[in-house]
């Protein structure tokens, strides 16, 4: 039986127009794409969600249209509610609760929520038991023992470790099959491998989403002024390439891979879709079909 890789793609709301074009292409021209990969989920959050974390969300697409698109193509939708600083009073937020209620109404494919806060975890388990839960990379799990403990938590269907654990192959290979099935590696992180401020950076985003006054986090990592560059991400010691997925991770028993990209723009997301999912000889076909769609502005 052929081993499958499942990609978890960014921008559920932000890149709705891109996925509205890409998903029919992925279904109708499957020969363009690697036969060993599938779309496991698409994740994100609309703008102005106080439960949001990781990145400040910019998505403006209608949640009902987004959900309808995911249901049409039988793809799991994940709400990124990874705010690490939630308090009891935040749990009653009308917008976030309405989104959970809407996405809990799945039709054949279960939807989920990416979370950081244990307070939110307890609330969601009681209020929206139809949603599965994902442990967020914003927890910055760099200690392997703590990461293993997280994978053993029954509450989570998936756990996204910090990207600096990606190449700890000796320890990763010692995980049992149940643990491996829950691991979702972050493939294309551009953050400096030696960064010690990752938690602080995420907390700043959490405070912004809560509407709190806070200092802007100024990244002091080498090359930070250039922003995200895929070419730079490819040189990161934690980068997971297509070859790595095929030749290392799948044979080891890992099958879930998360692509970073919220806030980066549709053109760069397309490059991720081309690199990770599209056969090289057909990349021009996918580019042409997407760029020639008059309804999508990638620039």
mmCIF file of C-alpha atoms in Angstrom, residues 115-243:
data_model
loop_
_atom_site.group_PDB
_atom_site.id
_atom_site.type_symbol
_atom_site.label_atom_id
_atom_site.label_comp_id
_atom_site.label_asym_id
_atom_site.label_seq_id
_atom_site.Cartn_x
_atom_site.Cartn_y
_atom_site.Cartn_z
ATOM 1 C CA UNK A 115 -5.404 25.755 19.875
ATOM 2 C CA UNK A 116 -2.815 26.774 22.432
ATOM 3 C CA UNK A 117 -4.878 27.564 25.544
ATOM 4 C CA UNK A 118 -5.972 24.713 27.830
ATOM 5 C CA UNK A 119 -8.776 27.003 28.969
ATOM 6 C CA UNK A 120 -10.111 27.083 25.414
ATOM 7 C CA UNK A 121 -9.496 23.340 25.063
ATOM 8 C CA UNK A 122 -11.805 22.551 28.007
ATOM 9 C CA UNK A 123 -14.430 24.959 26.693
ATOM 10 C CA UNK A 124 -14.433 23.547 23.165
ATOM 11 C CA UNK A 125 -14.595 19.956 24.356
ATOM 12 C CA UNK A 126 -17.749 20.710 26.320
ATOM 13 C CA UNK A 127 -19.424 23.156 23.927
ATOM 14 C CA UNK A 128 -18.382 21.868 20.478
ATOM 15 C CA UNK A 129 -17.493 18.173 20.812
ATOM 16 C CA UNK A 130 -17.892 17.686 17.052
ATOM 17 C CA UNK A 131 -14.653 19.586 16.370
ATOM 18 C CA UNK A 132 -11.296 17.830 16.632
ATOM 19 C CA UNK A 133 -8.378 19.613 18.290
ATOM 20 C CA UNK A 134 -4.809 20.323 17.135
ATOM 21 C CA UNK A 135 -2.000 21.372 19.479
ATOM 22 C CA UNK A 136 -0.462 24.528 18.028
ATOM 23 C CA UNK A 137 3.178 25.124 17.153
ATOM 24 C CA UNK A 138 2.826 28.395 19.094
ATOM 25 C CA UNK A 139 3.529 26.329 22.233
ATOM 26 C CA UNK A 140 7.130 26.214 20.947
ATOM 27 C CA UNK A 141 7.697 22.603 21.939
ATOM 28 C CA UNK A 142 11.483 22.328 21.566
ATOM 29 C CA UNK A 143 12.043 19.867 24.415
ATOM 30 C CA UNK A 144 11.564 16.389 22.975
ATOM 31 C CA UNK A 145 10.255 14.877 26.202
ATOM 32 C CA UNK A 146 7.591 17.577 26.488
ATOM 33 C CA UNK A 147 6.725 17.050 22.831
ATOM 34 C CA UNK A 148 6.213 13.306 23.444
ATOM 35 C CA UNK A 149 3.977 14.084 26.405
ATOM 36 C CA UNK A 150 1.915 16.346 24.154
ATOM 37 C CA UNK A 151 1.465 13.603 21.542
ATOM 38 C CA UNK A 152 0.236 11.284 24.313
ATOM 39 C CA UNK A 153 -2.569 13.662 25.293
ATOM 40 C CA UNK A 154 -5.851 12.107 24.205
ATOM 41 C CA UNK A 155 -7.453 15.523 23.629
ATOM 42 C CA UNK A 156 -5.353 16.136 20.519
ATOM 43 C CA UNK A 157 -5.674 14.456 17.141
ATOM 44 C CA UNK A 158 -2.542 16.247 15.895
ATOM 45 C CA UNK A 159 0.443 17.998 17.473
ATOM 46 C CA UNK A 160 2.620 20.528 15.630
ATOM 47 C CA UNK A 161 6.103 20.604 17.209
ATOM 48 C CA UNK A 162 8.496 23.489 16.920
ATOM 49 C CA UNK A 163 10.361 23.296 13.600
ATOM 50 C CA UNK A 164 13.637 22.776 15.463
ATOM 51 C CA UNK A 165 12.591 19.217 16.250
ATOM 52 C CA UNK A 166 12.103 18.393 12.559
ATOM 53 C CA UNK A 167 15.465 16.701 12.083
ATOM 54 C CA UNK A 168 15.793 14.908 15.422
ATOM 55 C CA UNK A 169 15.594 11.628 13.526
ATOM 56 C CA UNK A 170 17.042 9.305 16.167
ATOM 57 C CA UNK A 171 14.370 10.337 18.682
ATOM 58 C CA UNK A 172 11.597 10.669 16.095
ATOM 59 C CA UNK A 173 12.210 7.142 14.882
ATOM 60 C CA UNK A 174 11.748 5.786 18.412
ATOM 61 C CA UNK A 175 8.166 7.070 18.600
ATOM 62 C CA UNK A 176 5.430 4.473 18.384
ATOM 63 C CA UNK A 177 2.994 4.318 15.465
ATOM 64 C CA UNK A 178 0.208 6.081 17.367
ATOM 65 C CA UNK A 179 2.489 8.986 18.263
ATOM 66 C CA UNK A 180 3.841 9.271 14.725
ATOM 67 C CA UNK A 181 0.317 9.435 13.290
ATOM 68 C CA UNK A 182 -0.360 12.568 15.376
ATOM 69 C CA UNK A 183 2.772 14.523 14.427
ATOM 70 C CA UNK A 184 2.338 17.370 11.961
ATOM 71 C CA UNK A 185 5.669 18.839 10.906
ATOM 72 C CA UNK A 186 5.998 22.535 10.015
ATOM 73 C CA UNK A 187 7.895 22.313 6.712
ATOM 74 C CA UNK A 188 8.812 25.777 5.484
ATOM 75 C CA UNK A 189 9.542 27.943 8.511
ATOM 76 C CA UNK A 190 11.794 30.921 7.752
ATOM 77 C CA UNK A 191 12.388 31.935 11.360
ATOM 78 C CA UNK A 192 16.007 31.906 12.517
ATOM 79 C CA UNK A 193 16.902 28.454 13.851
ATOM 80 C CA UNK A 194 18.590 30.019 16.874
ATOM 81 C CA UNK A 195 15.657 32.292 17.793
ATOM 82 C CA UNK A 196 14.976 32.566 21.531
ATOM 83 C CA UNK A 197 12.081 35.043 21.200
ATOM 84 C CA UNK A 198 9.553 32.862 19.410
ATOM 85 C CA UNK A 199 7.158 32.653 22.382
ATOM 86 C CA UNK A 200 7.373 36.421 22.929
ATOM 87 C CA UNK A 201 6.602 36.986 19.251
ATOM 88 C CA UNK A 202 3.507 34.778 19.439
ATOM 89 C CA UNK A 203 2.366 36.425 22.677
ATOM 90 C CA UNK A 204 2.534 39.844 20.997
ATOM 91 C CA UNK A 205 0.175 38.580 18.281
ATOM 92 C CA UNK A 206 -2.137 37.183 20.974
ATOM 93 C CA UNK A 207 -2.261 40.559 22.725
ATOM 94 C CA UNK A 208 -2.981 42.342 19.444
ATOM 95 C CA UNK A 209 -5.855 39.976 18.676
ATOM 96 C CA UNK A 210 -7.284 40.683 22.126
ATOM 97 C CA UNK A 211 -7.143 44.404 21.371
ATOM 98 C CA UNK A 212 -4.612 45.106 24.099
ATOM 99 C CA UNK A 213 -2.053 47.895 23.899
ATOM 100 C CA UNK A 214 1.371 46.354 23.623
ATOM 101 C CA UNK A 215 4.795 47.045 22.266
ATOM 102 C CA UNK A 216 5.505 45.876 18.757
ATOM 103 C CA UNK A 217 7.812 42.866 18.784
ATOM 104 C CA UNK A 218 10.910 43.788 16.793
ATOM 105 C CA UNK A 219 12.617 40.706 15.439
ATOM 106 C CA UNK A 220 16.392 40.942 15.823
ATOM 107 C CA UNK A 221 17.224 37.727 13.954
ATOM 108 C CA UNK A 222 19.787 37.894 11.136
ATOM 109 C CA UNK A 223 18.094 38.976 7.906
ATOM 110 C CA UNK A 224 14.756 39.707 9.594
ATOM 111 C CA UNK A 225 14.445 42.986 7.684
ATOM 112 C CA UNK A 226 13.948 41.015 4.454
ATOM 113 C CA UNK A 227 10.763 39.317 5.666
ATOM 114 C CA UNK A 228 9.766 35.850 4.513
ATOM 115 C CA UNK A 229 11.767 34.460 1.591
ATOM 116 C CA UNK A 230 11.106 30.900 0.397
ATOM 117 C CA UNK A 231 14.689 30.702 -0.831
ATOM 118 C CA UNK A 232 15.844 31.559 2.693
ATOM 119 C CA UNK A 233 13.443 29.035 4.260
ATOM 120 C CA UNK A 234 14.995 26.338 2.071
ATOM 121 C CA UNK A 235 18.375 26.922 3.747
ATOM 122 C CA UNK A 236 16.915 26.644 7.257
ATOM 123 C CA UNK A 237 18.250 23.579 9.137
ATOM 124 C CA UNK A 238 14.646 22.654 9.937
ATOM 125 C CA UNK A 239 13.391 22.875 6.349
ATOM 126 C CA UNK A 240 11.586 19.794 5.049
ATOM 127 C CA UNK A 241 11.893 19.353 1.298
ATOM 128 C CA UNK A 242 9.786 17.254 -1.061
ATOM 129 C CA UNK A 243 12.660 14.767 -1.220
#
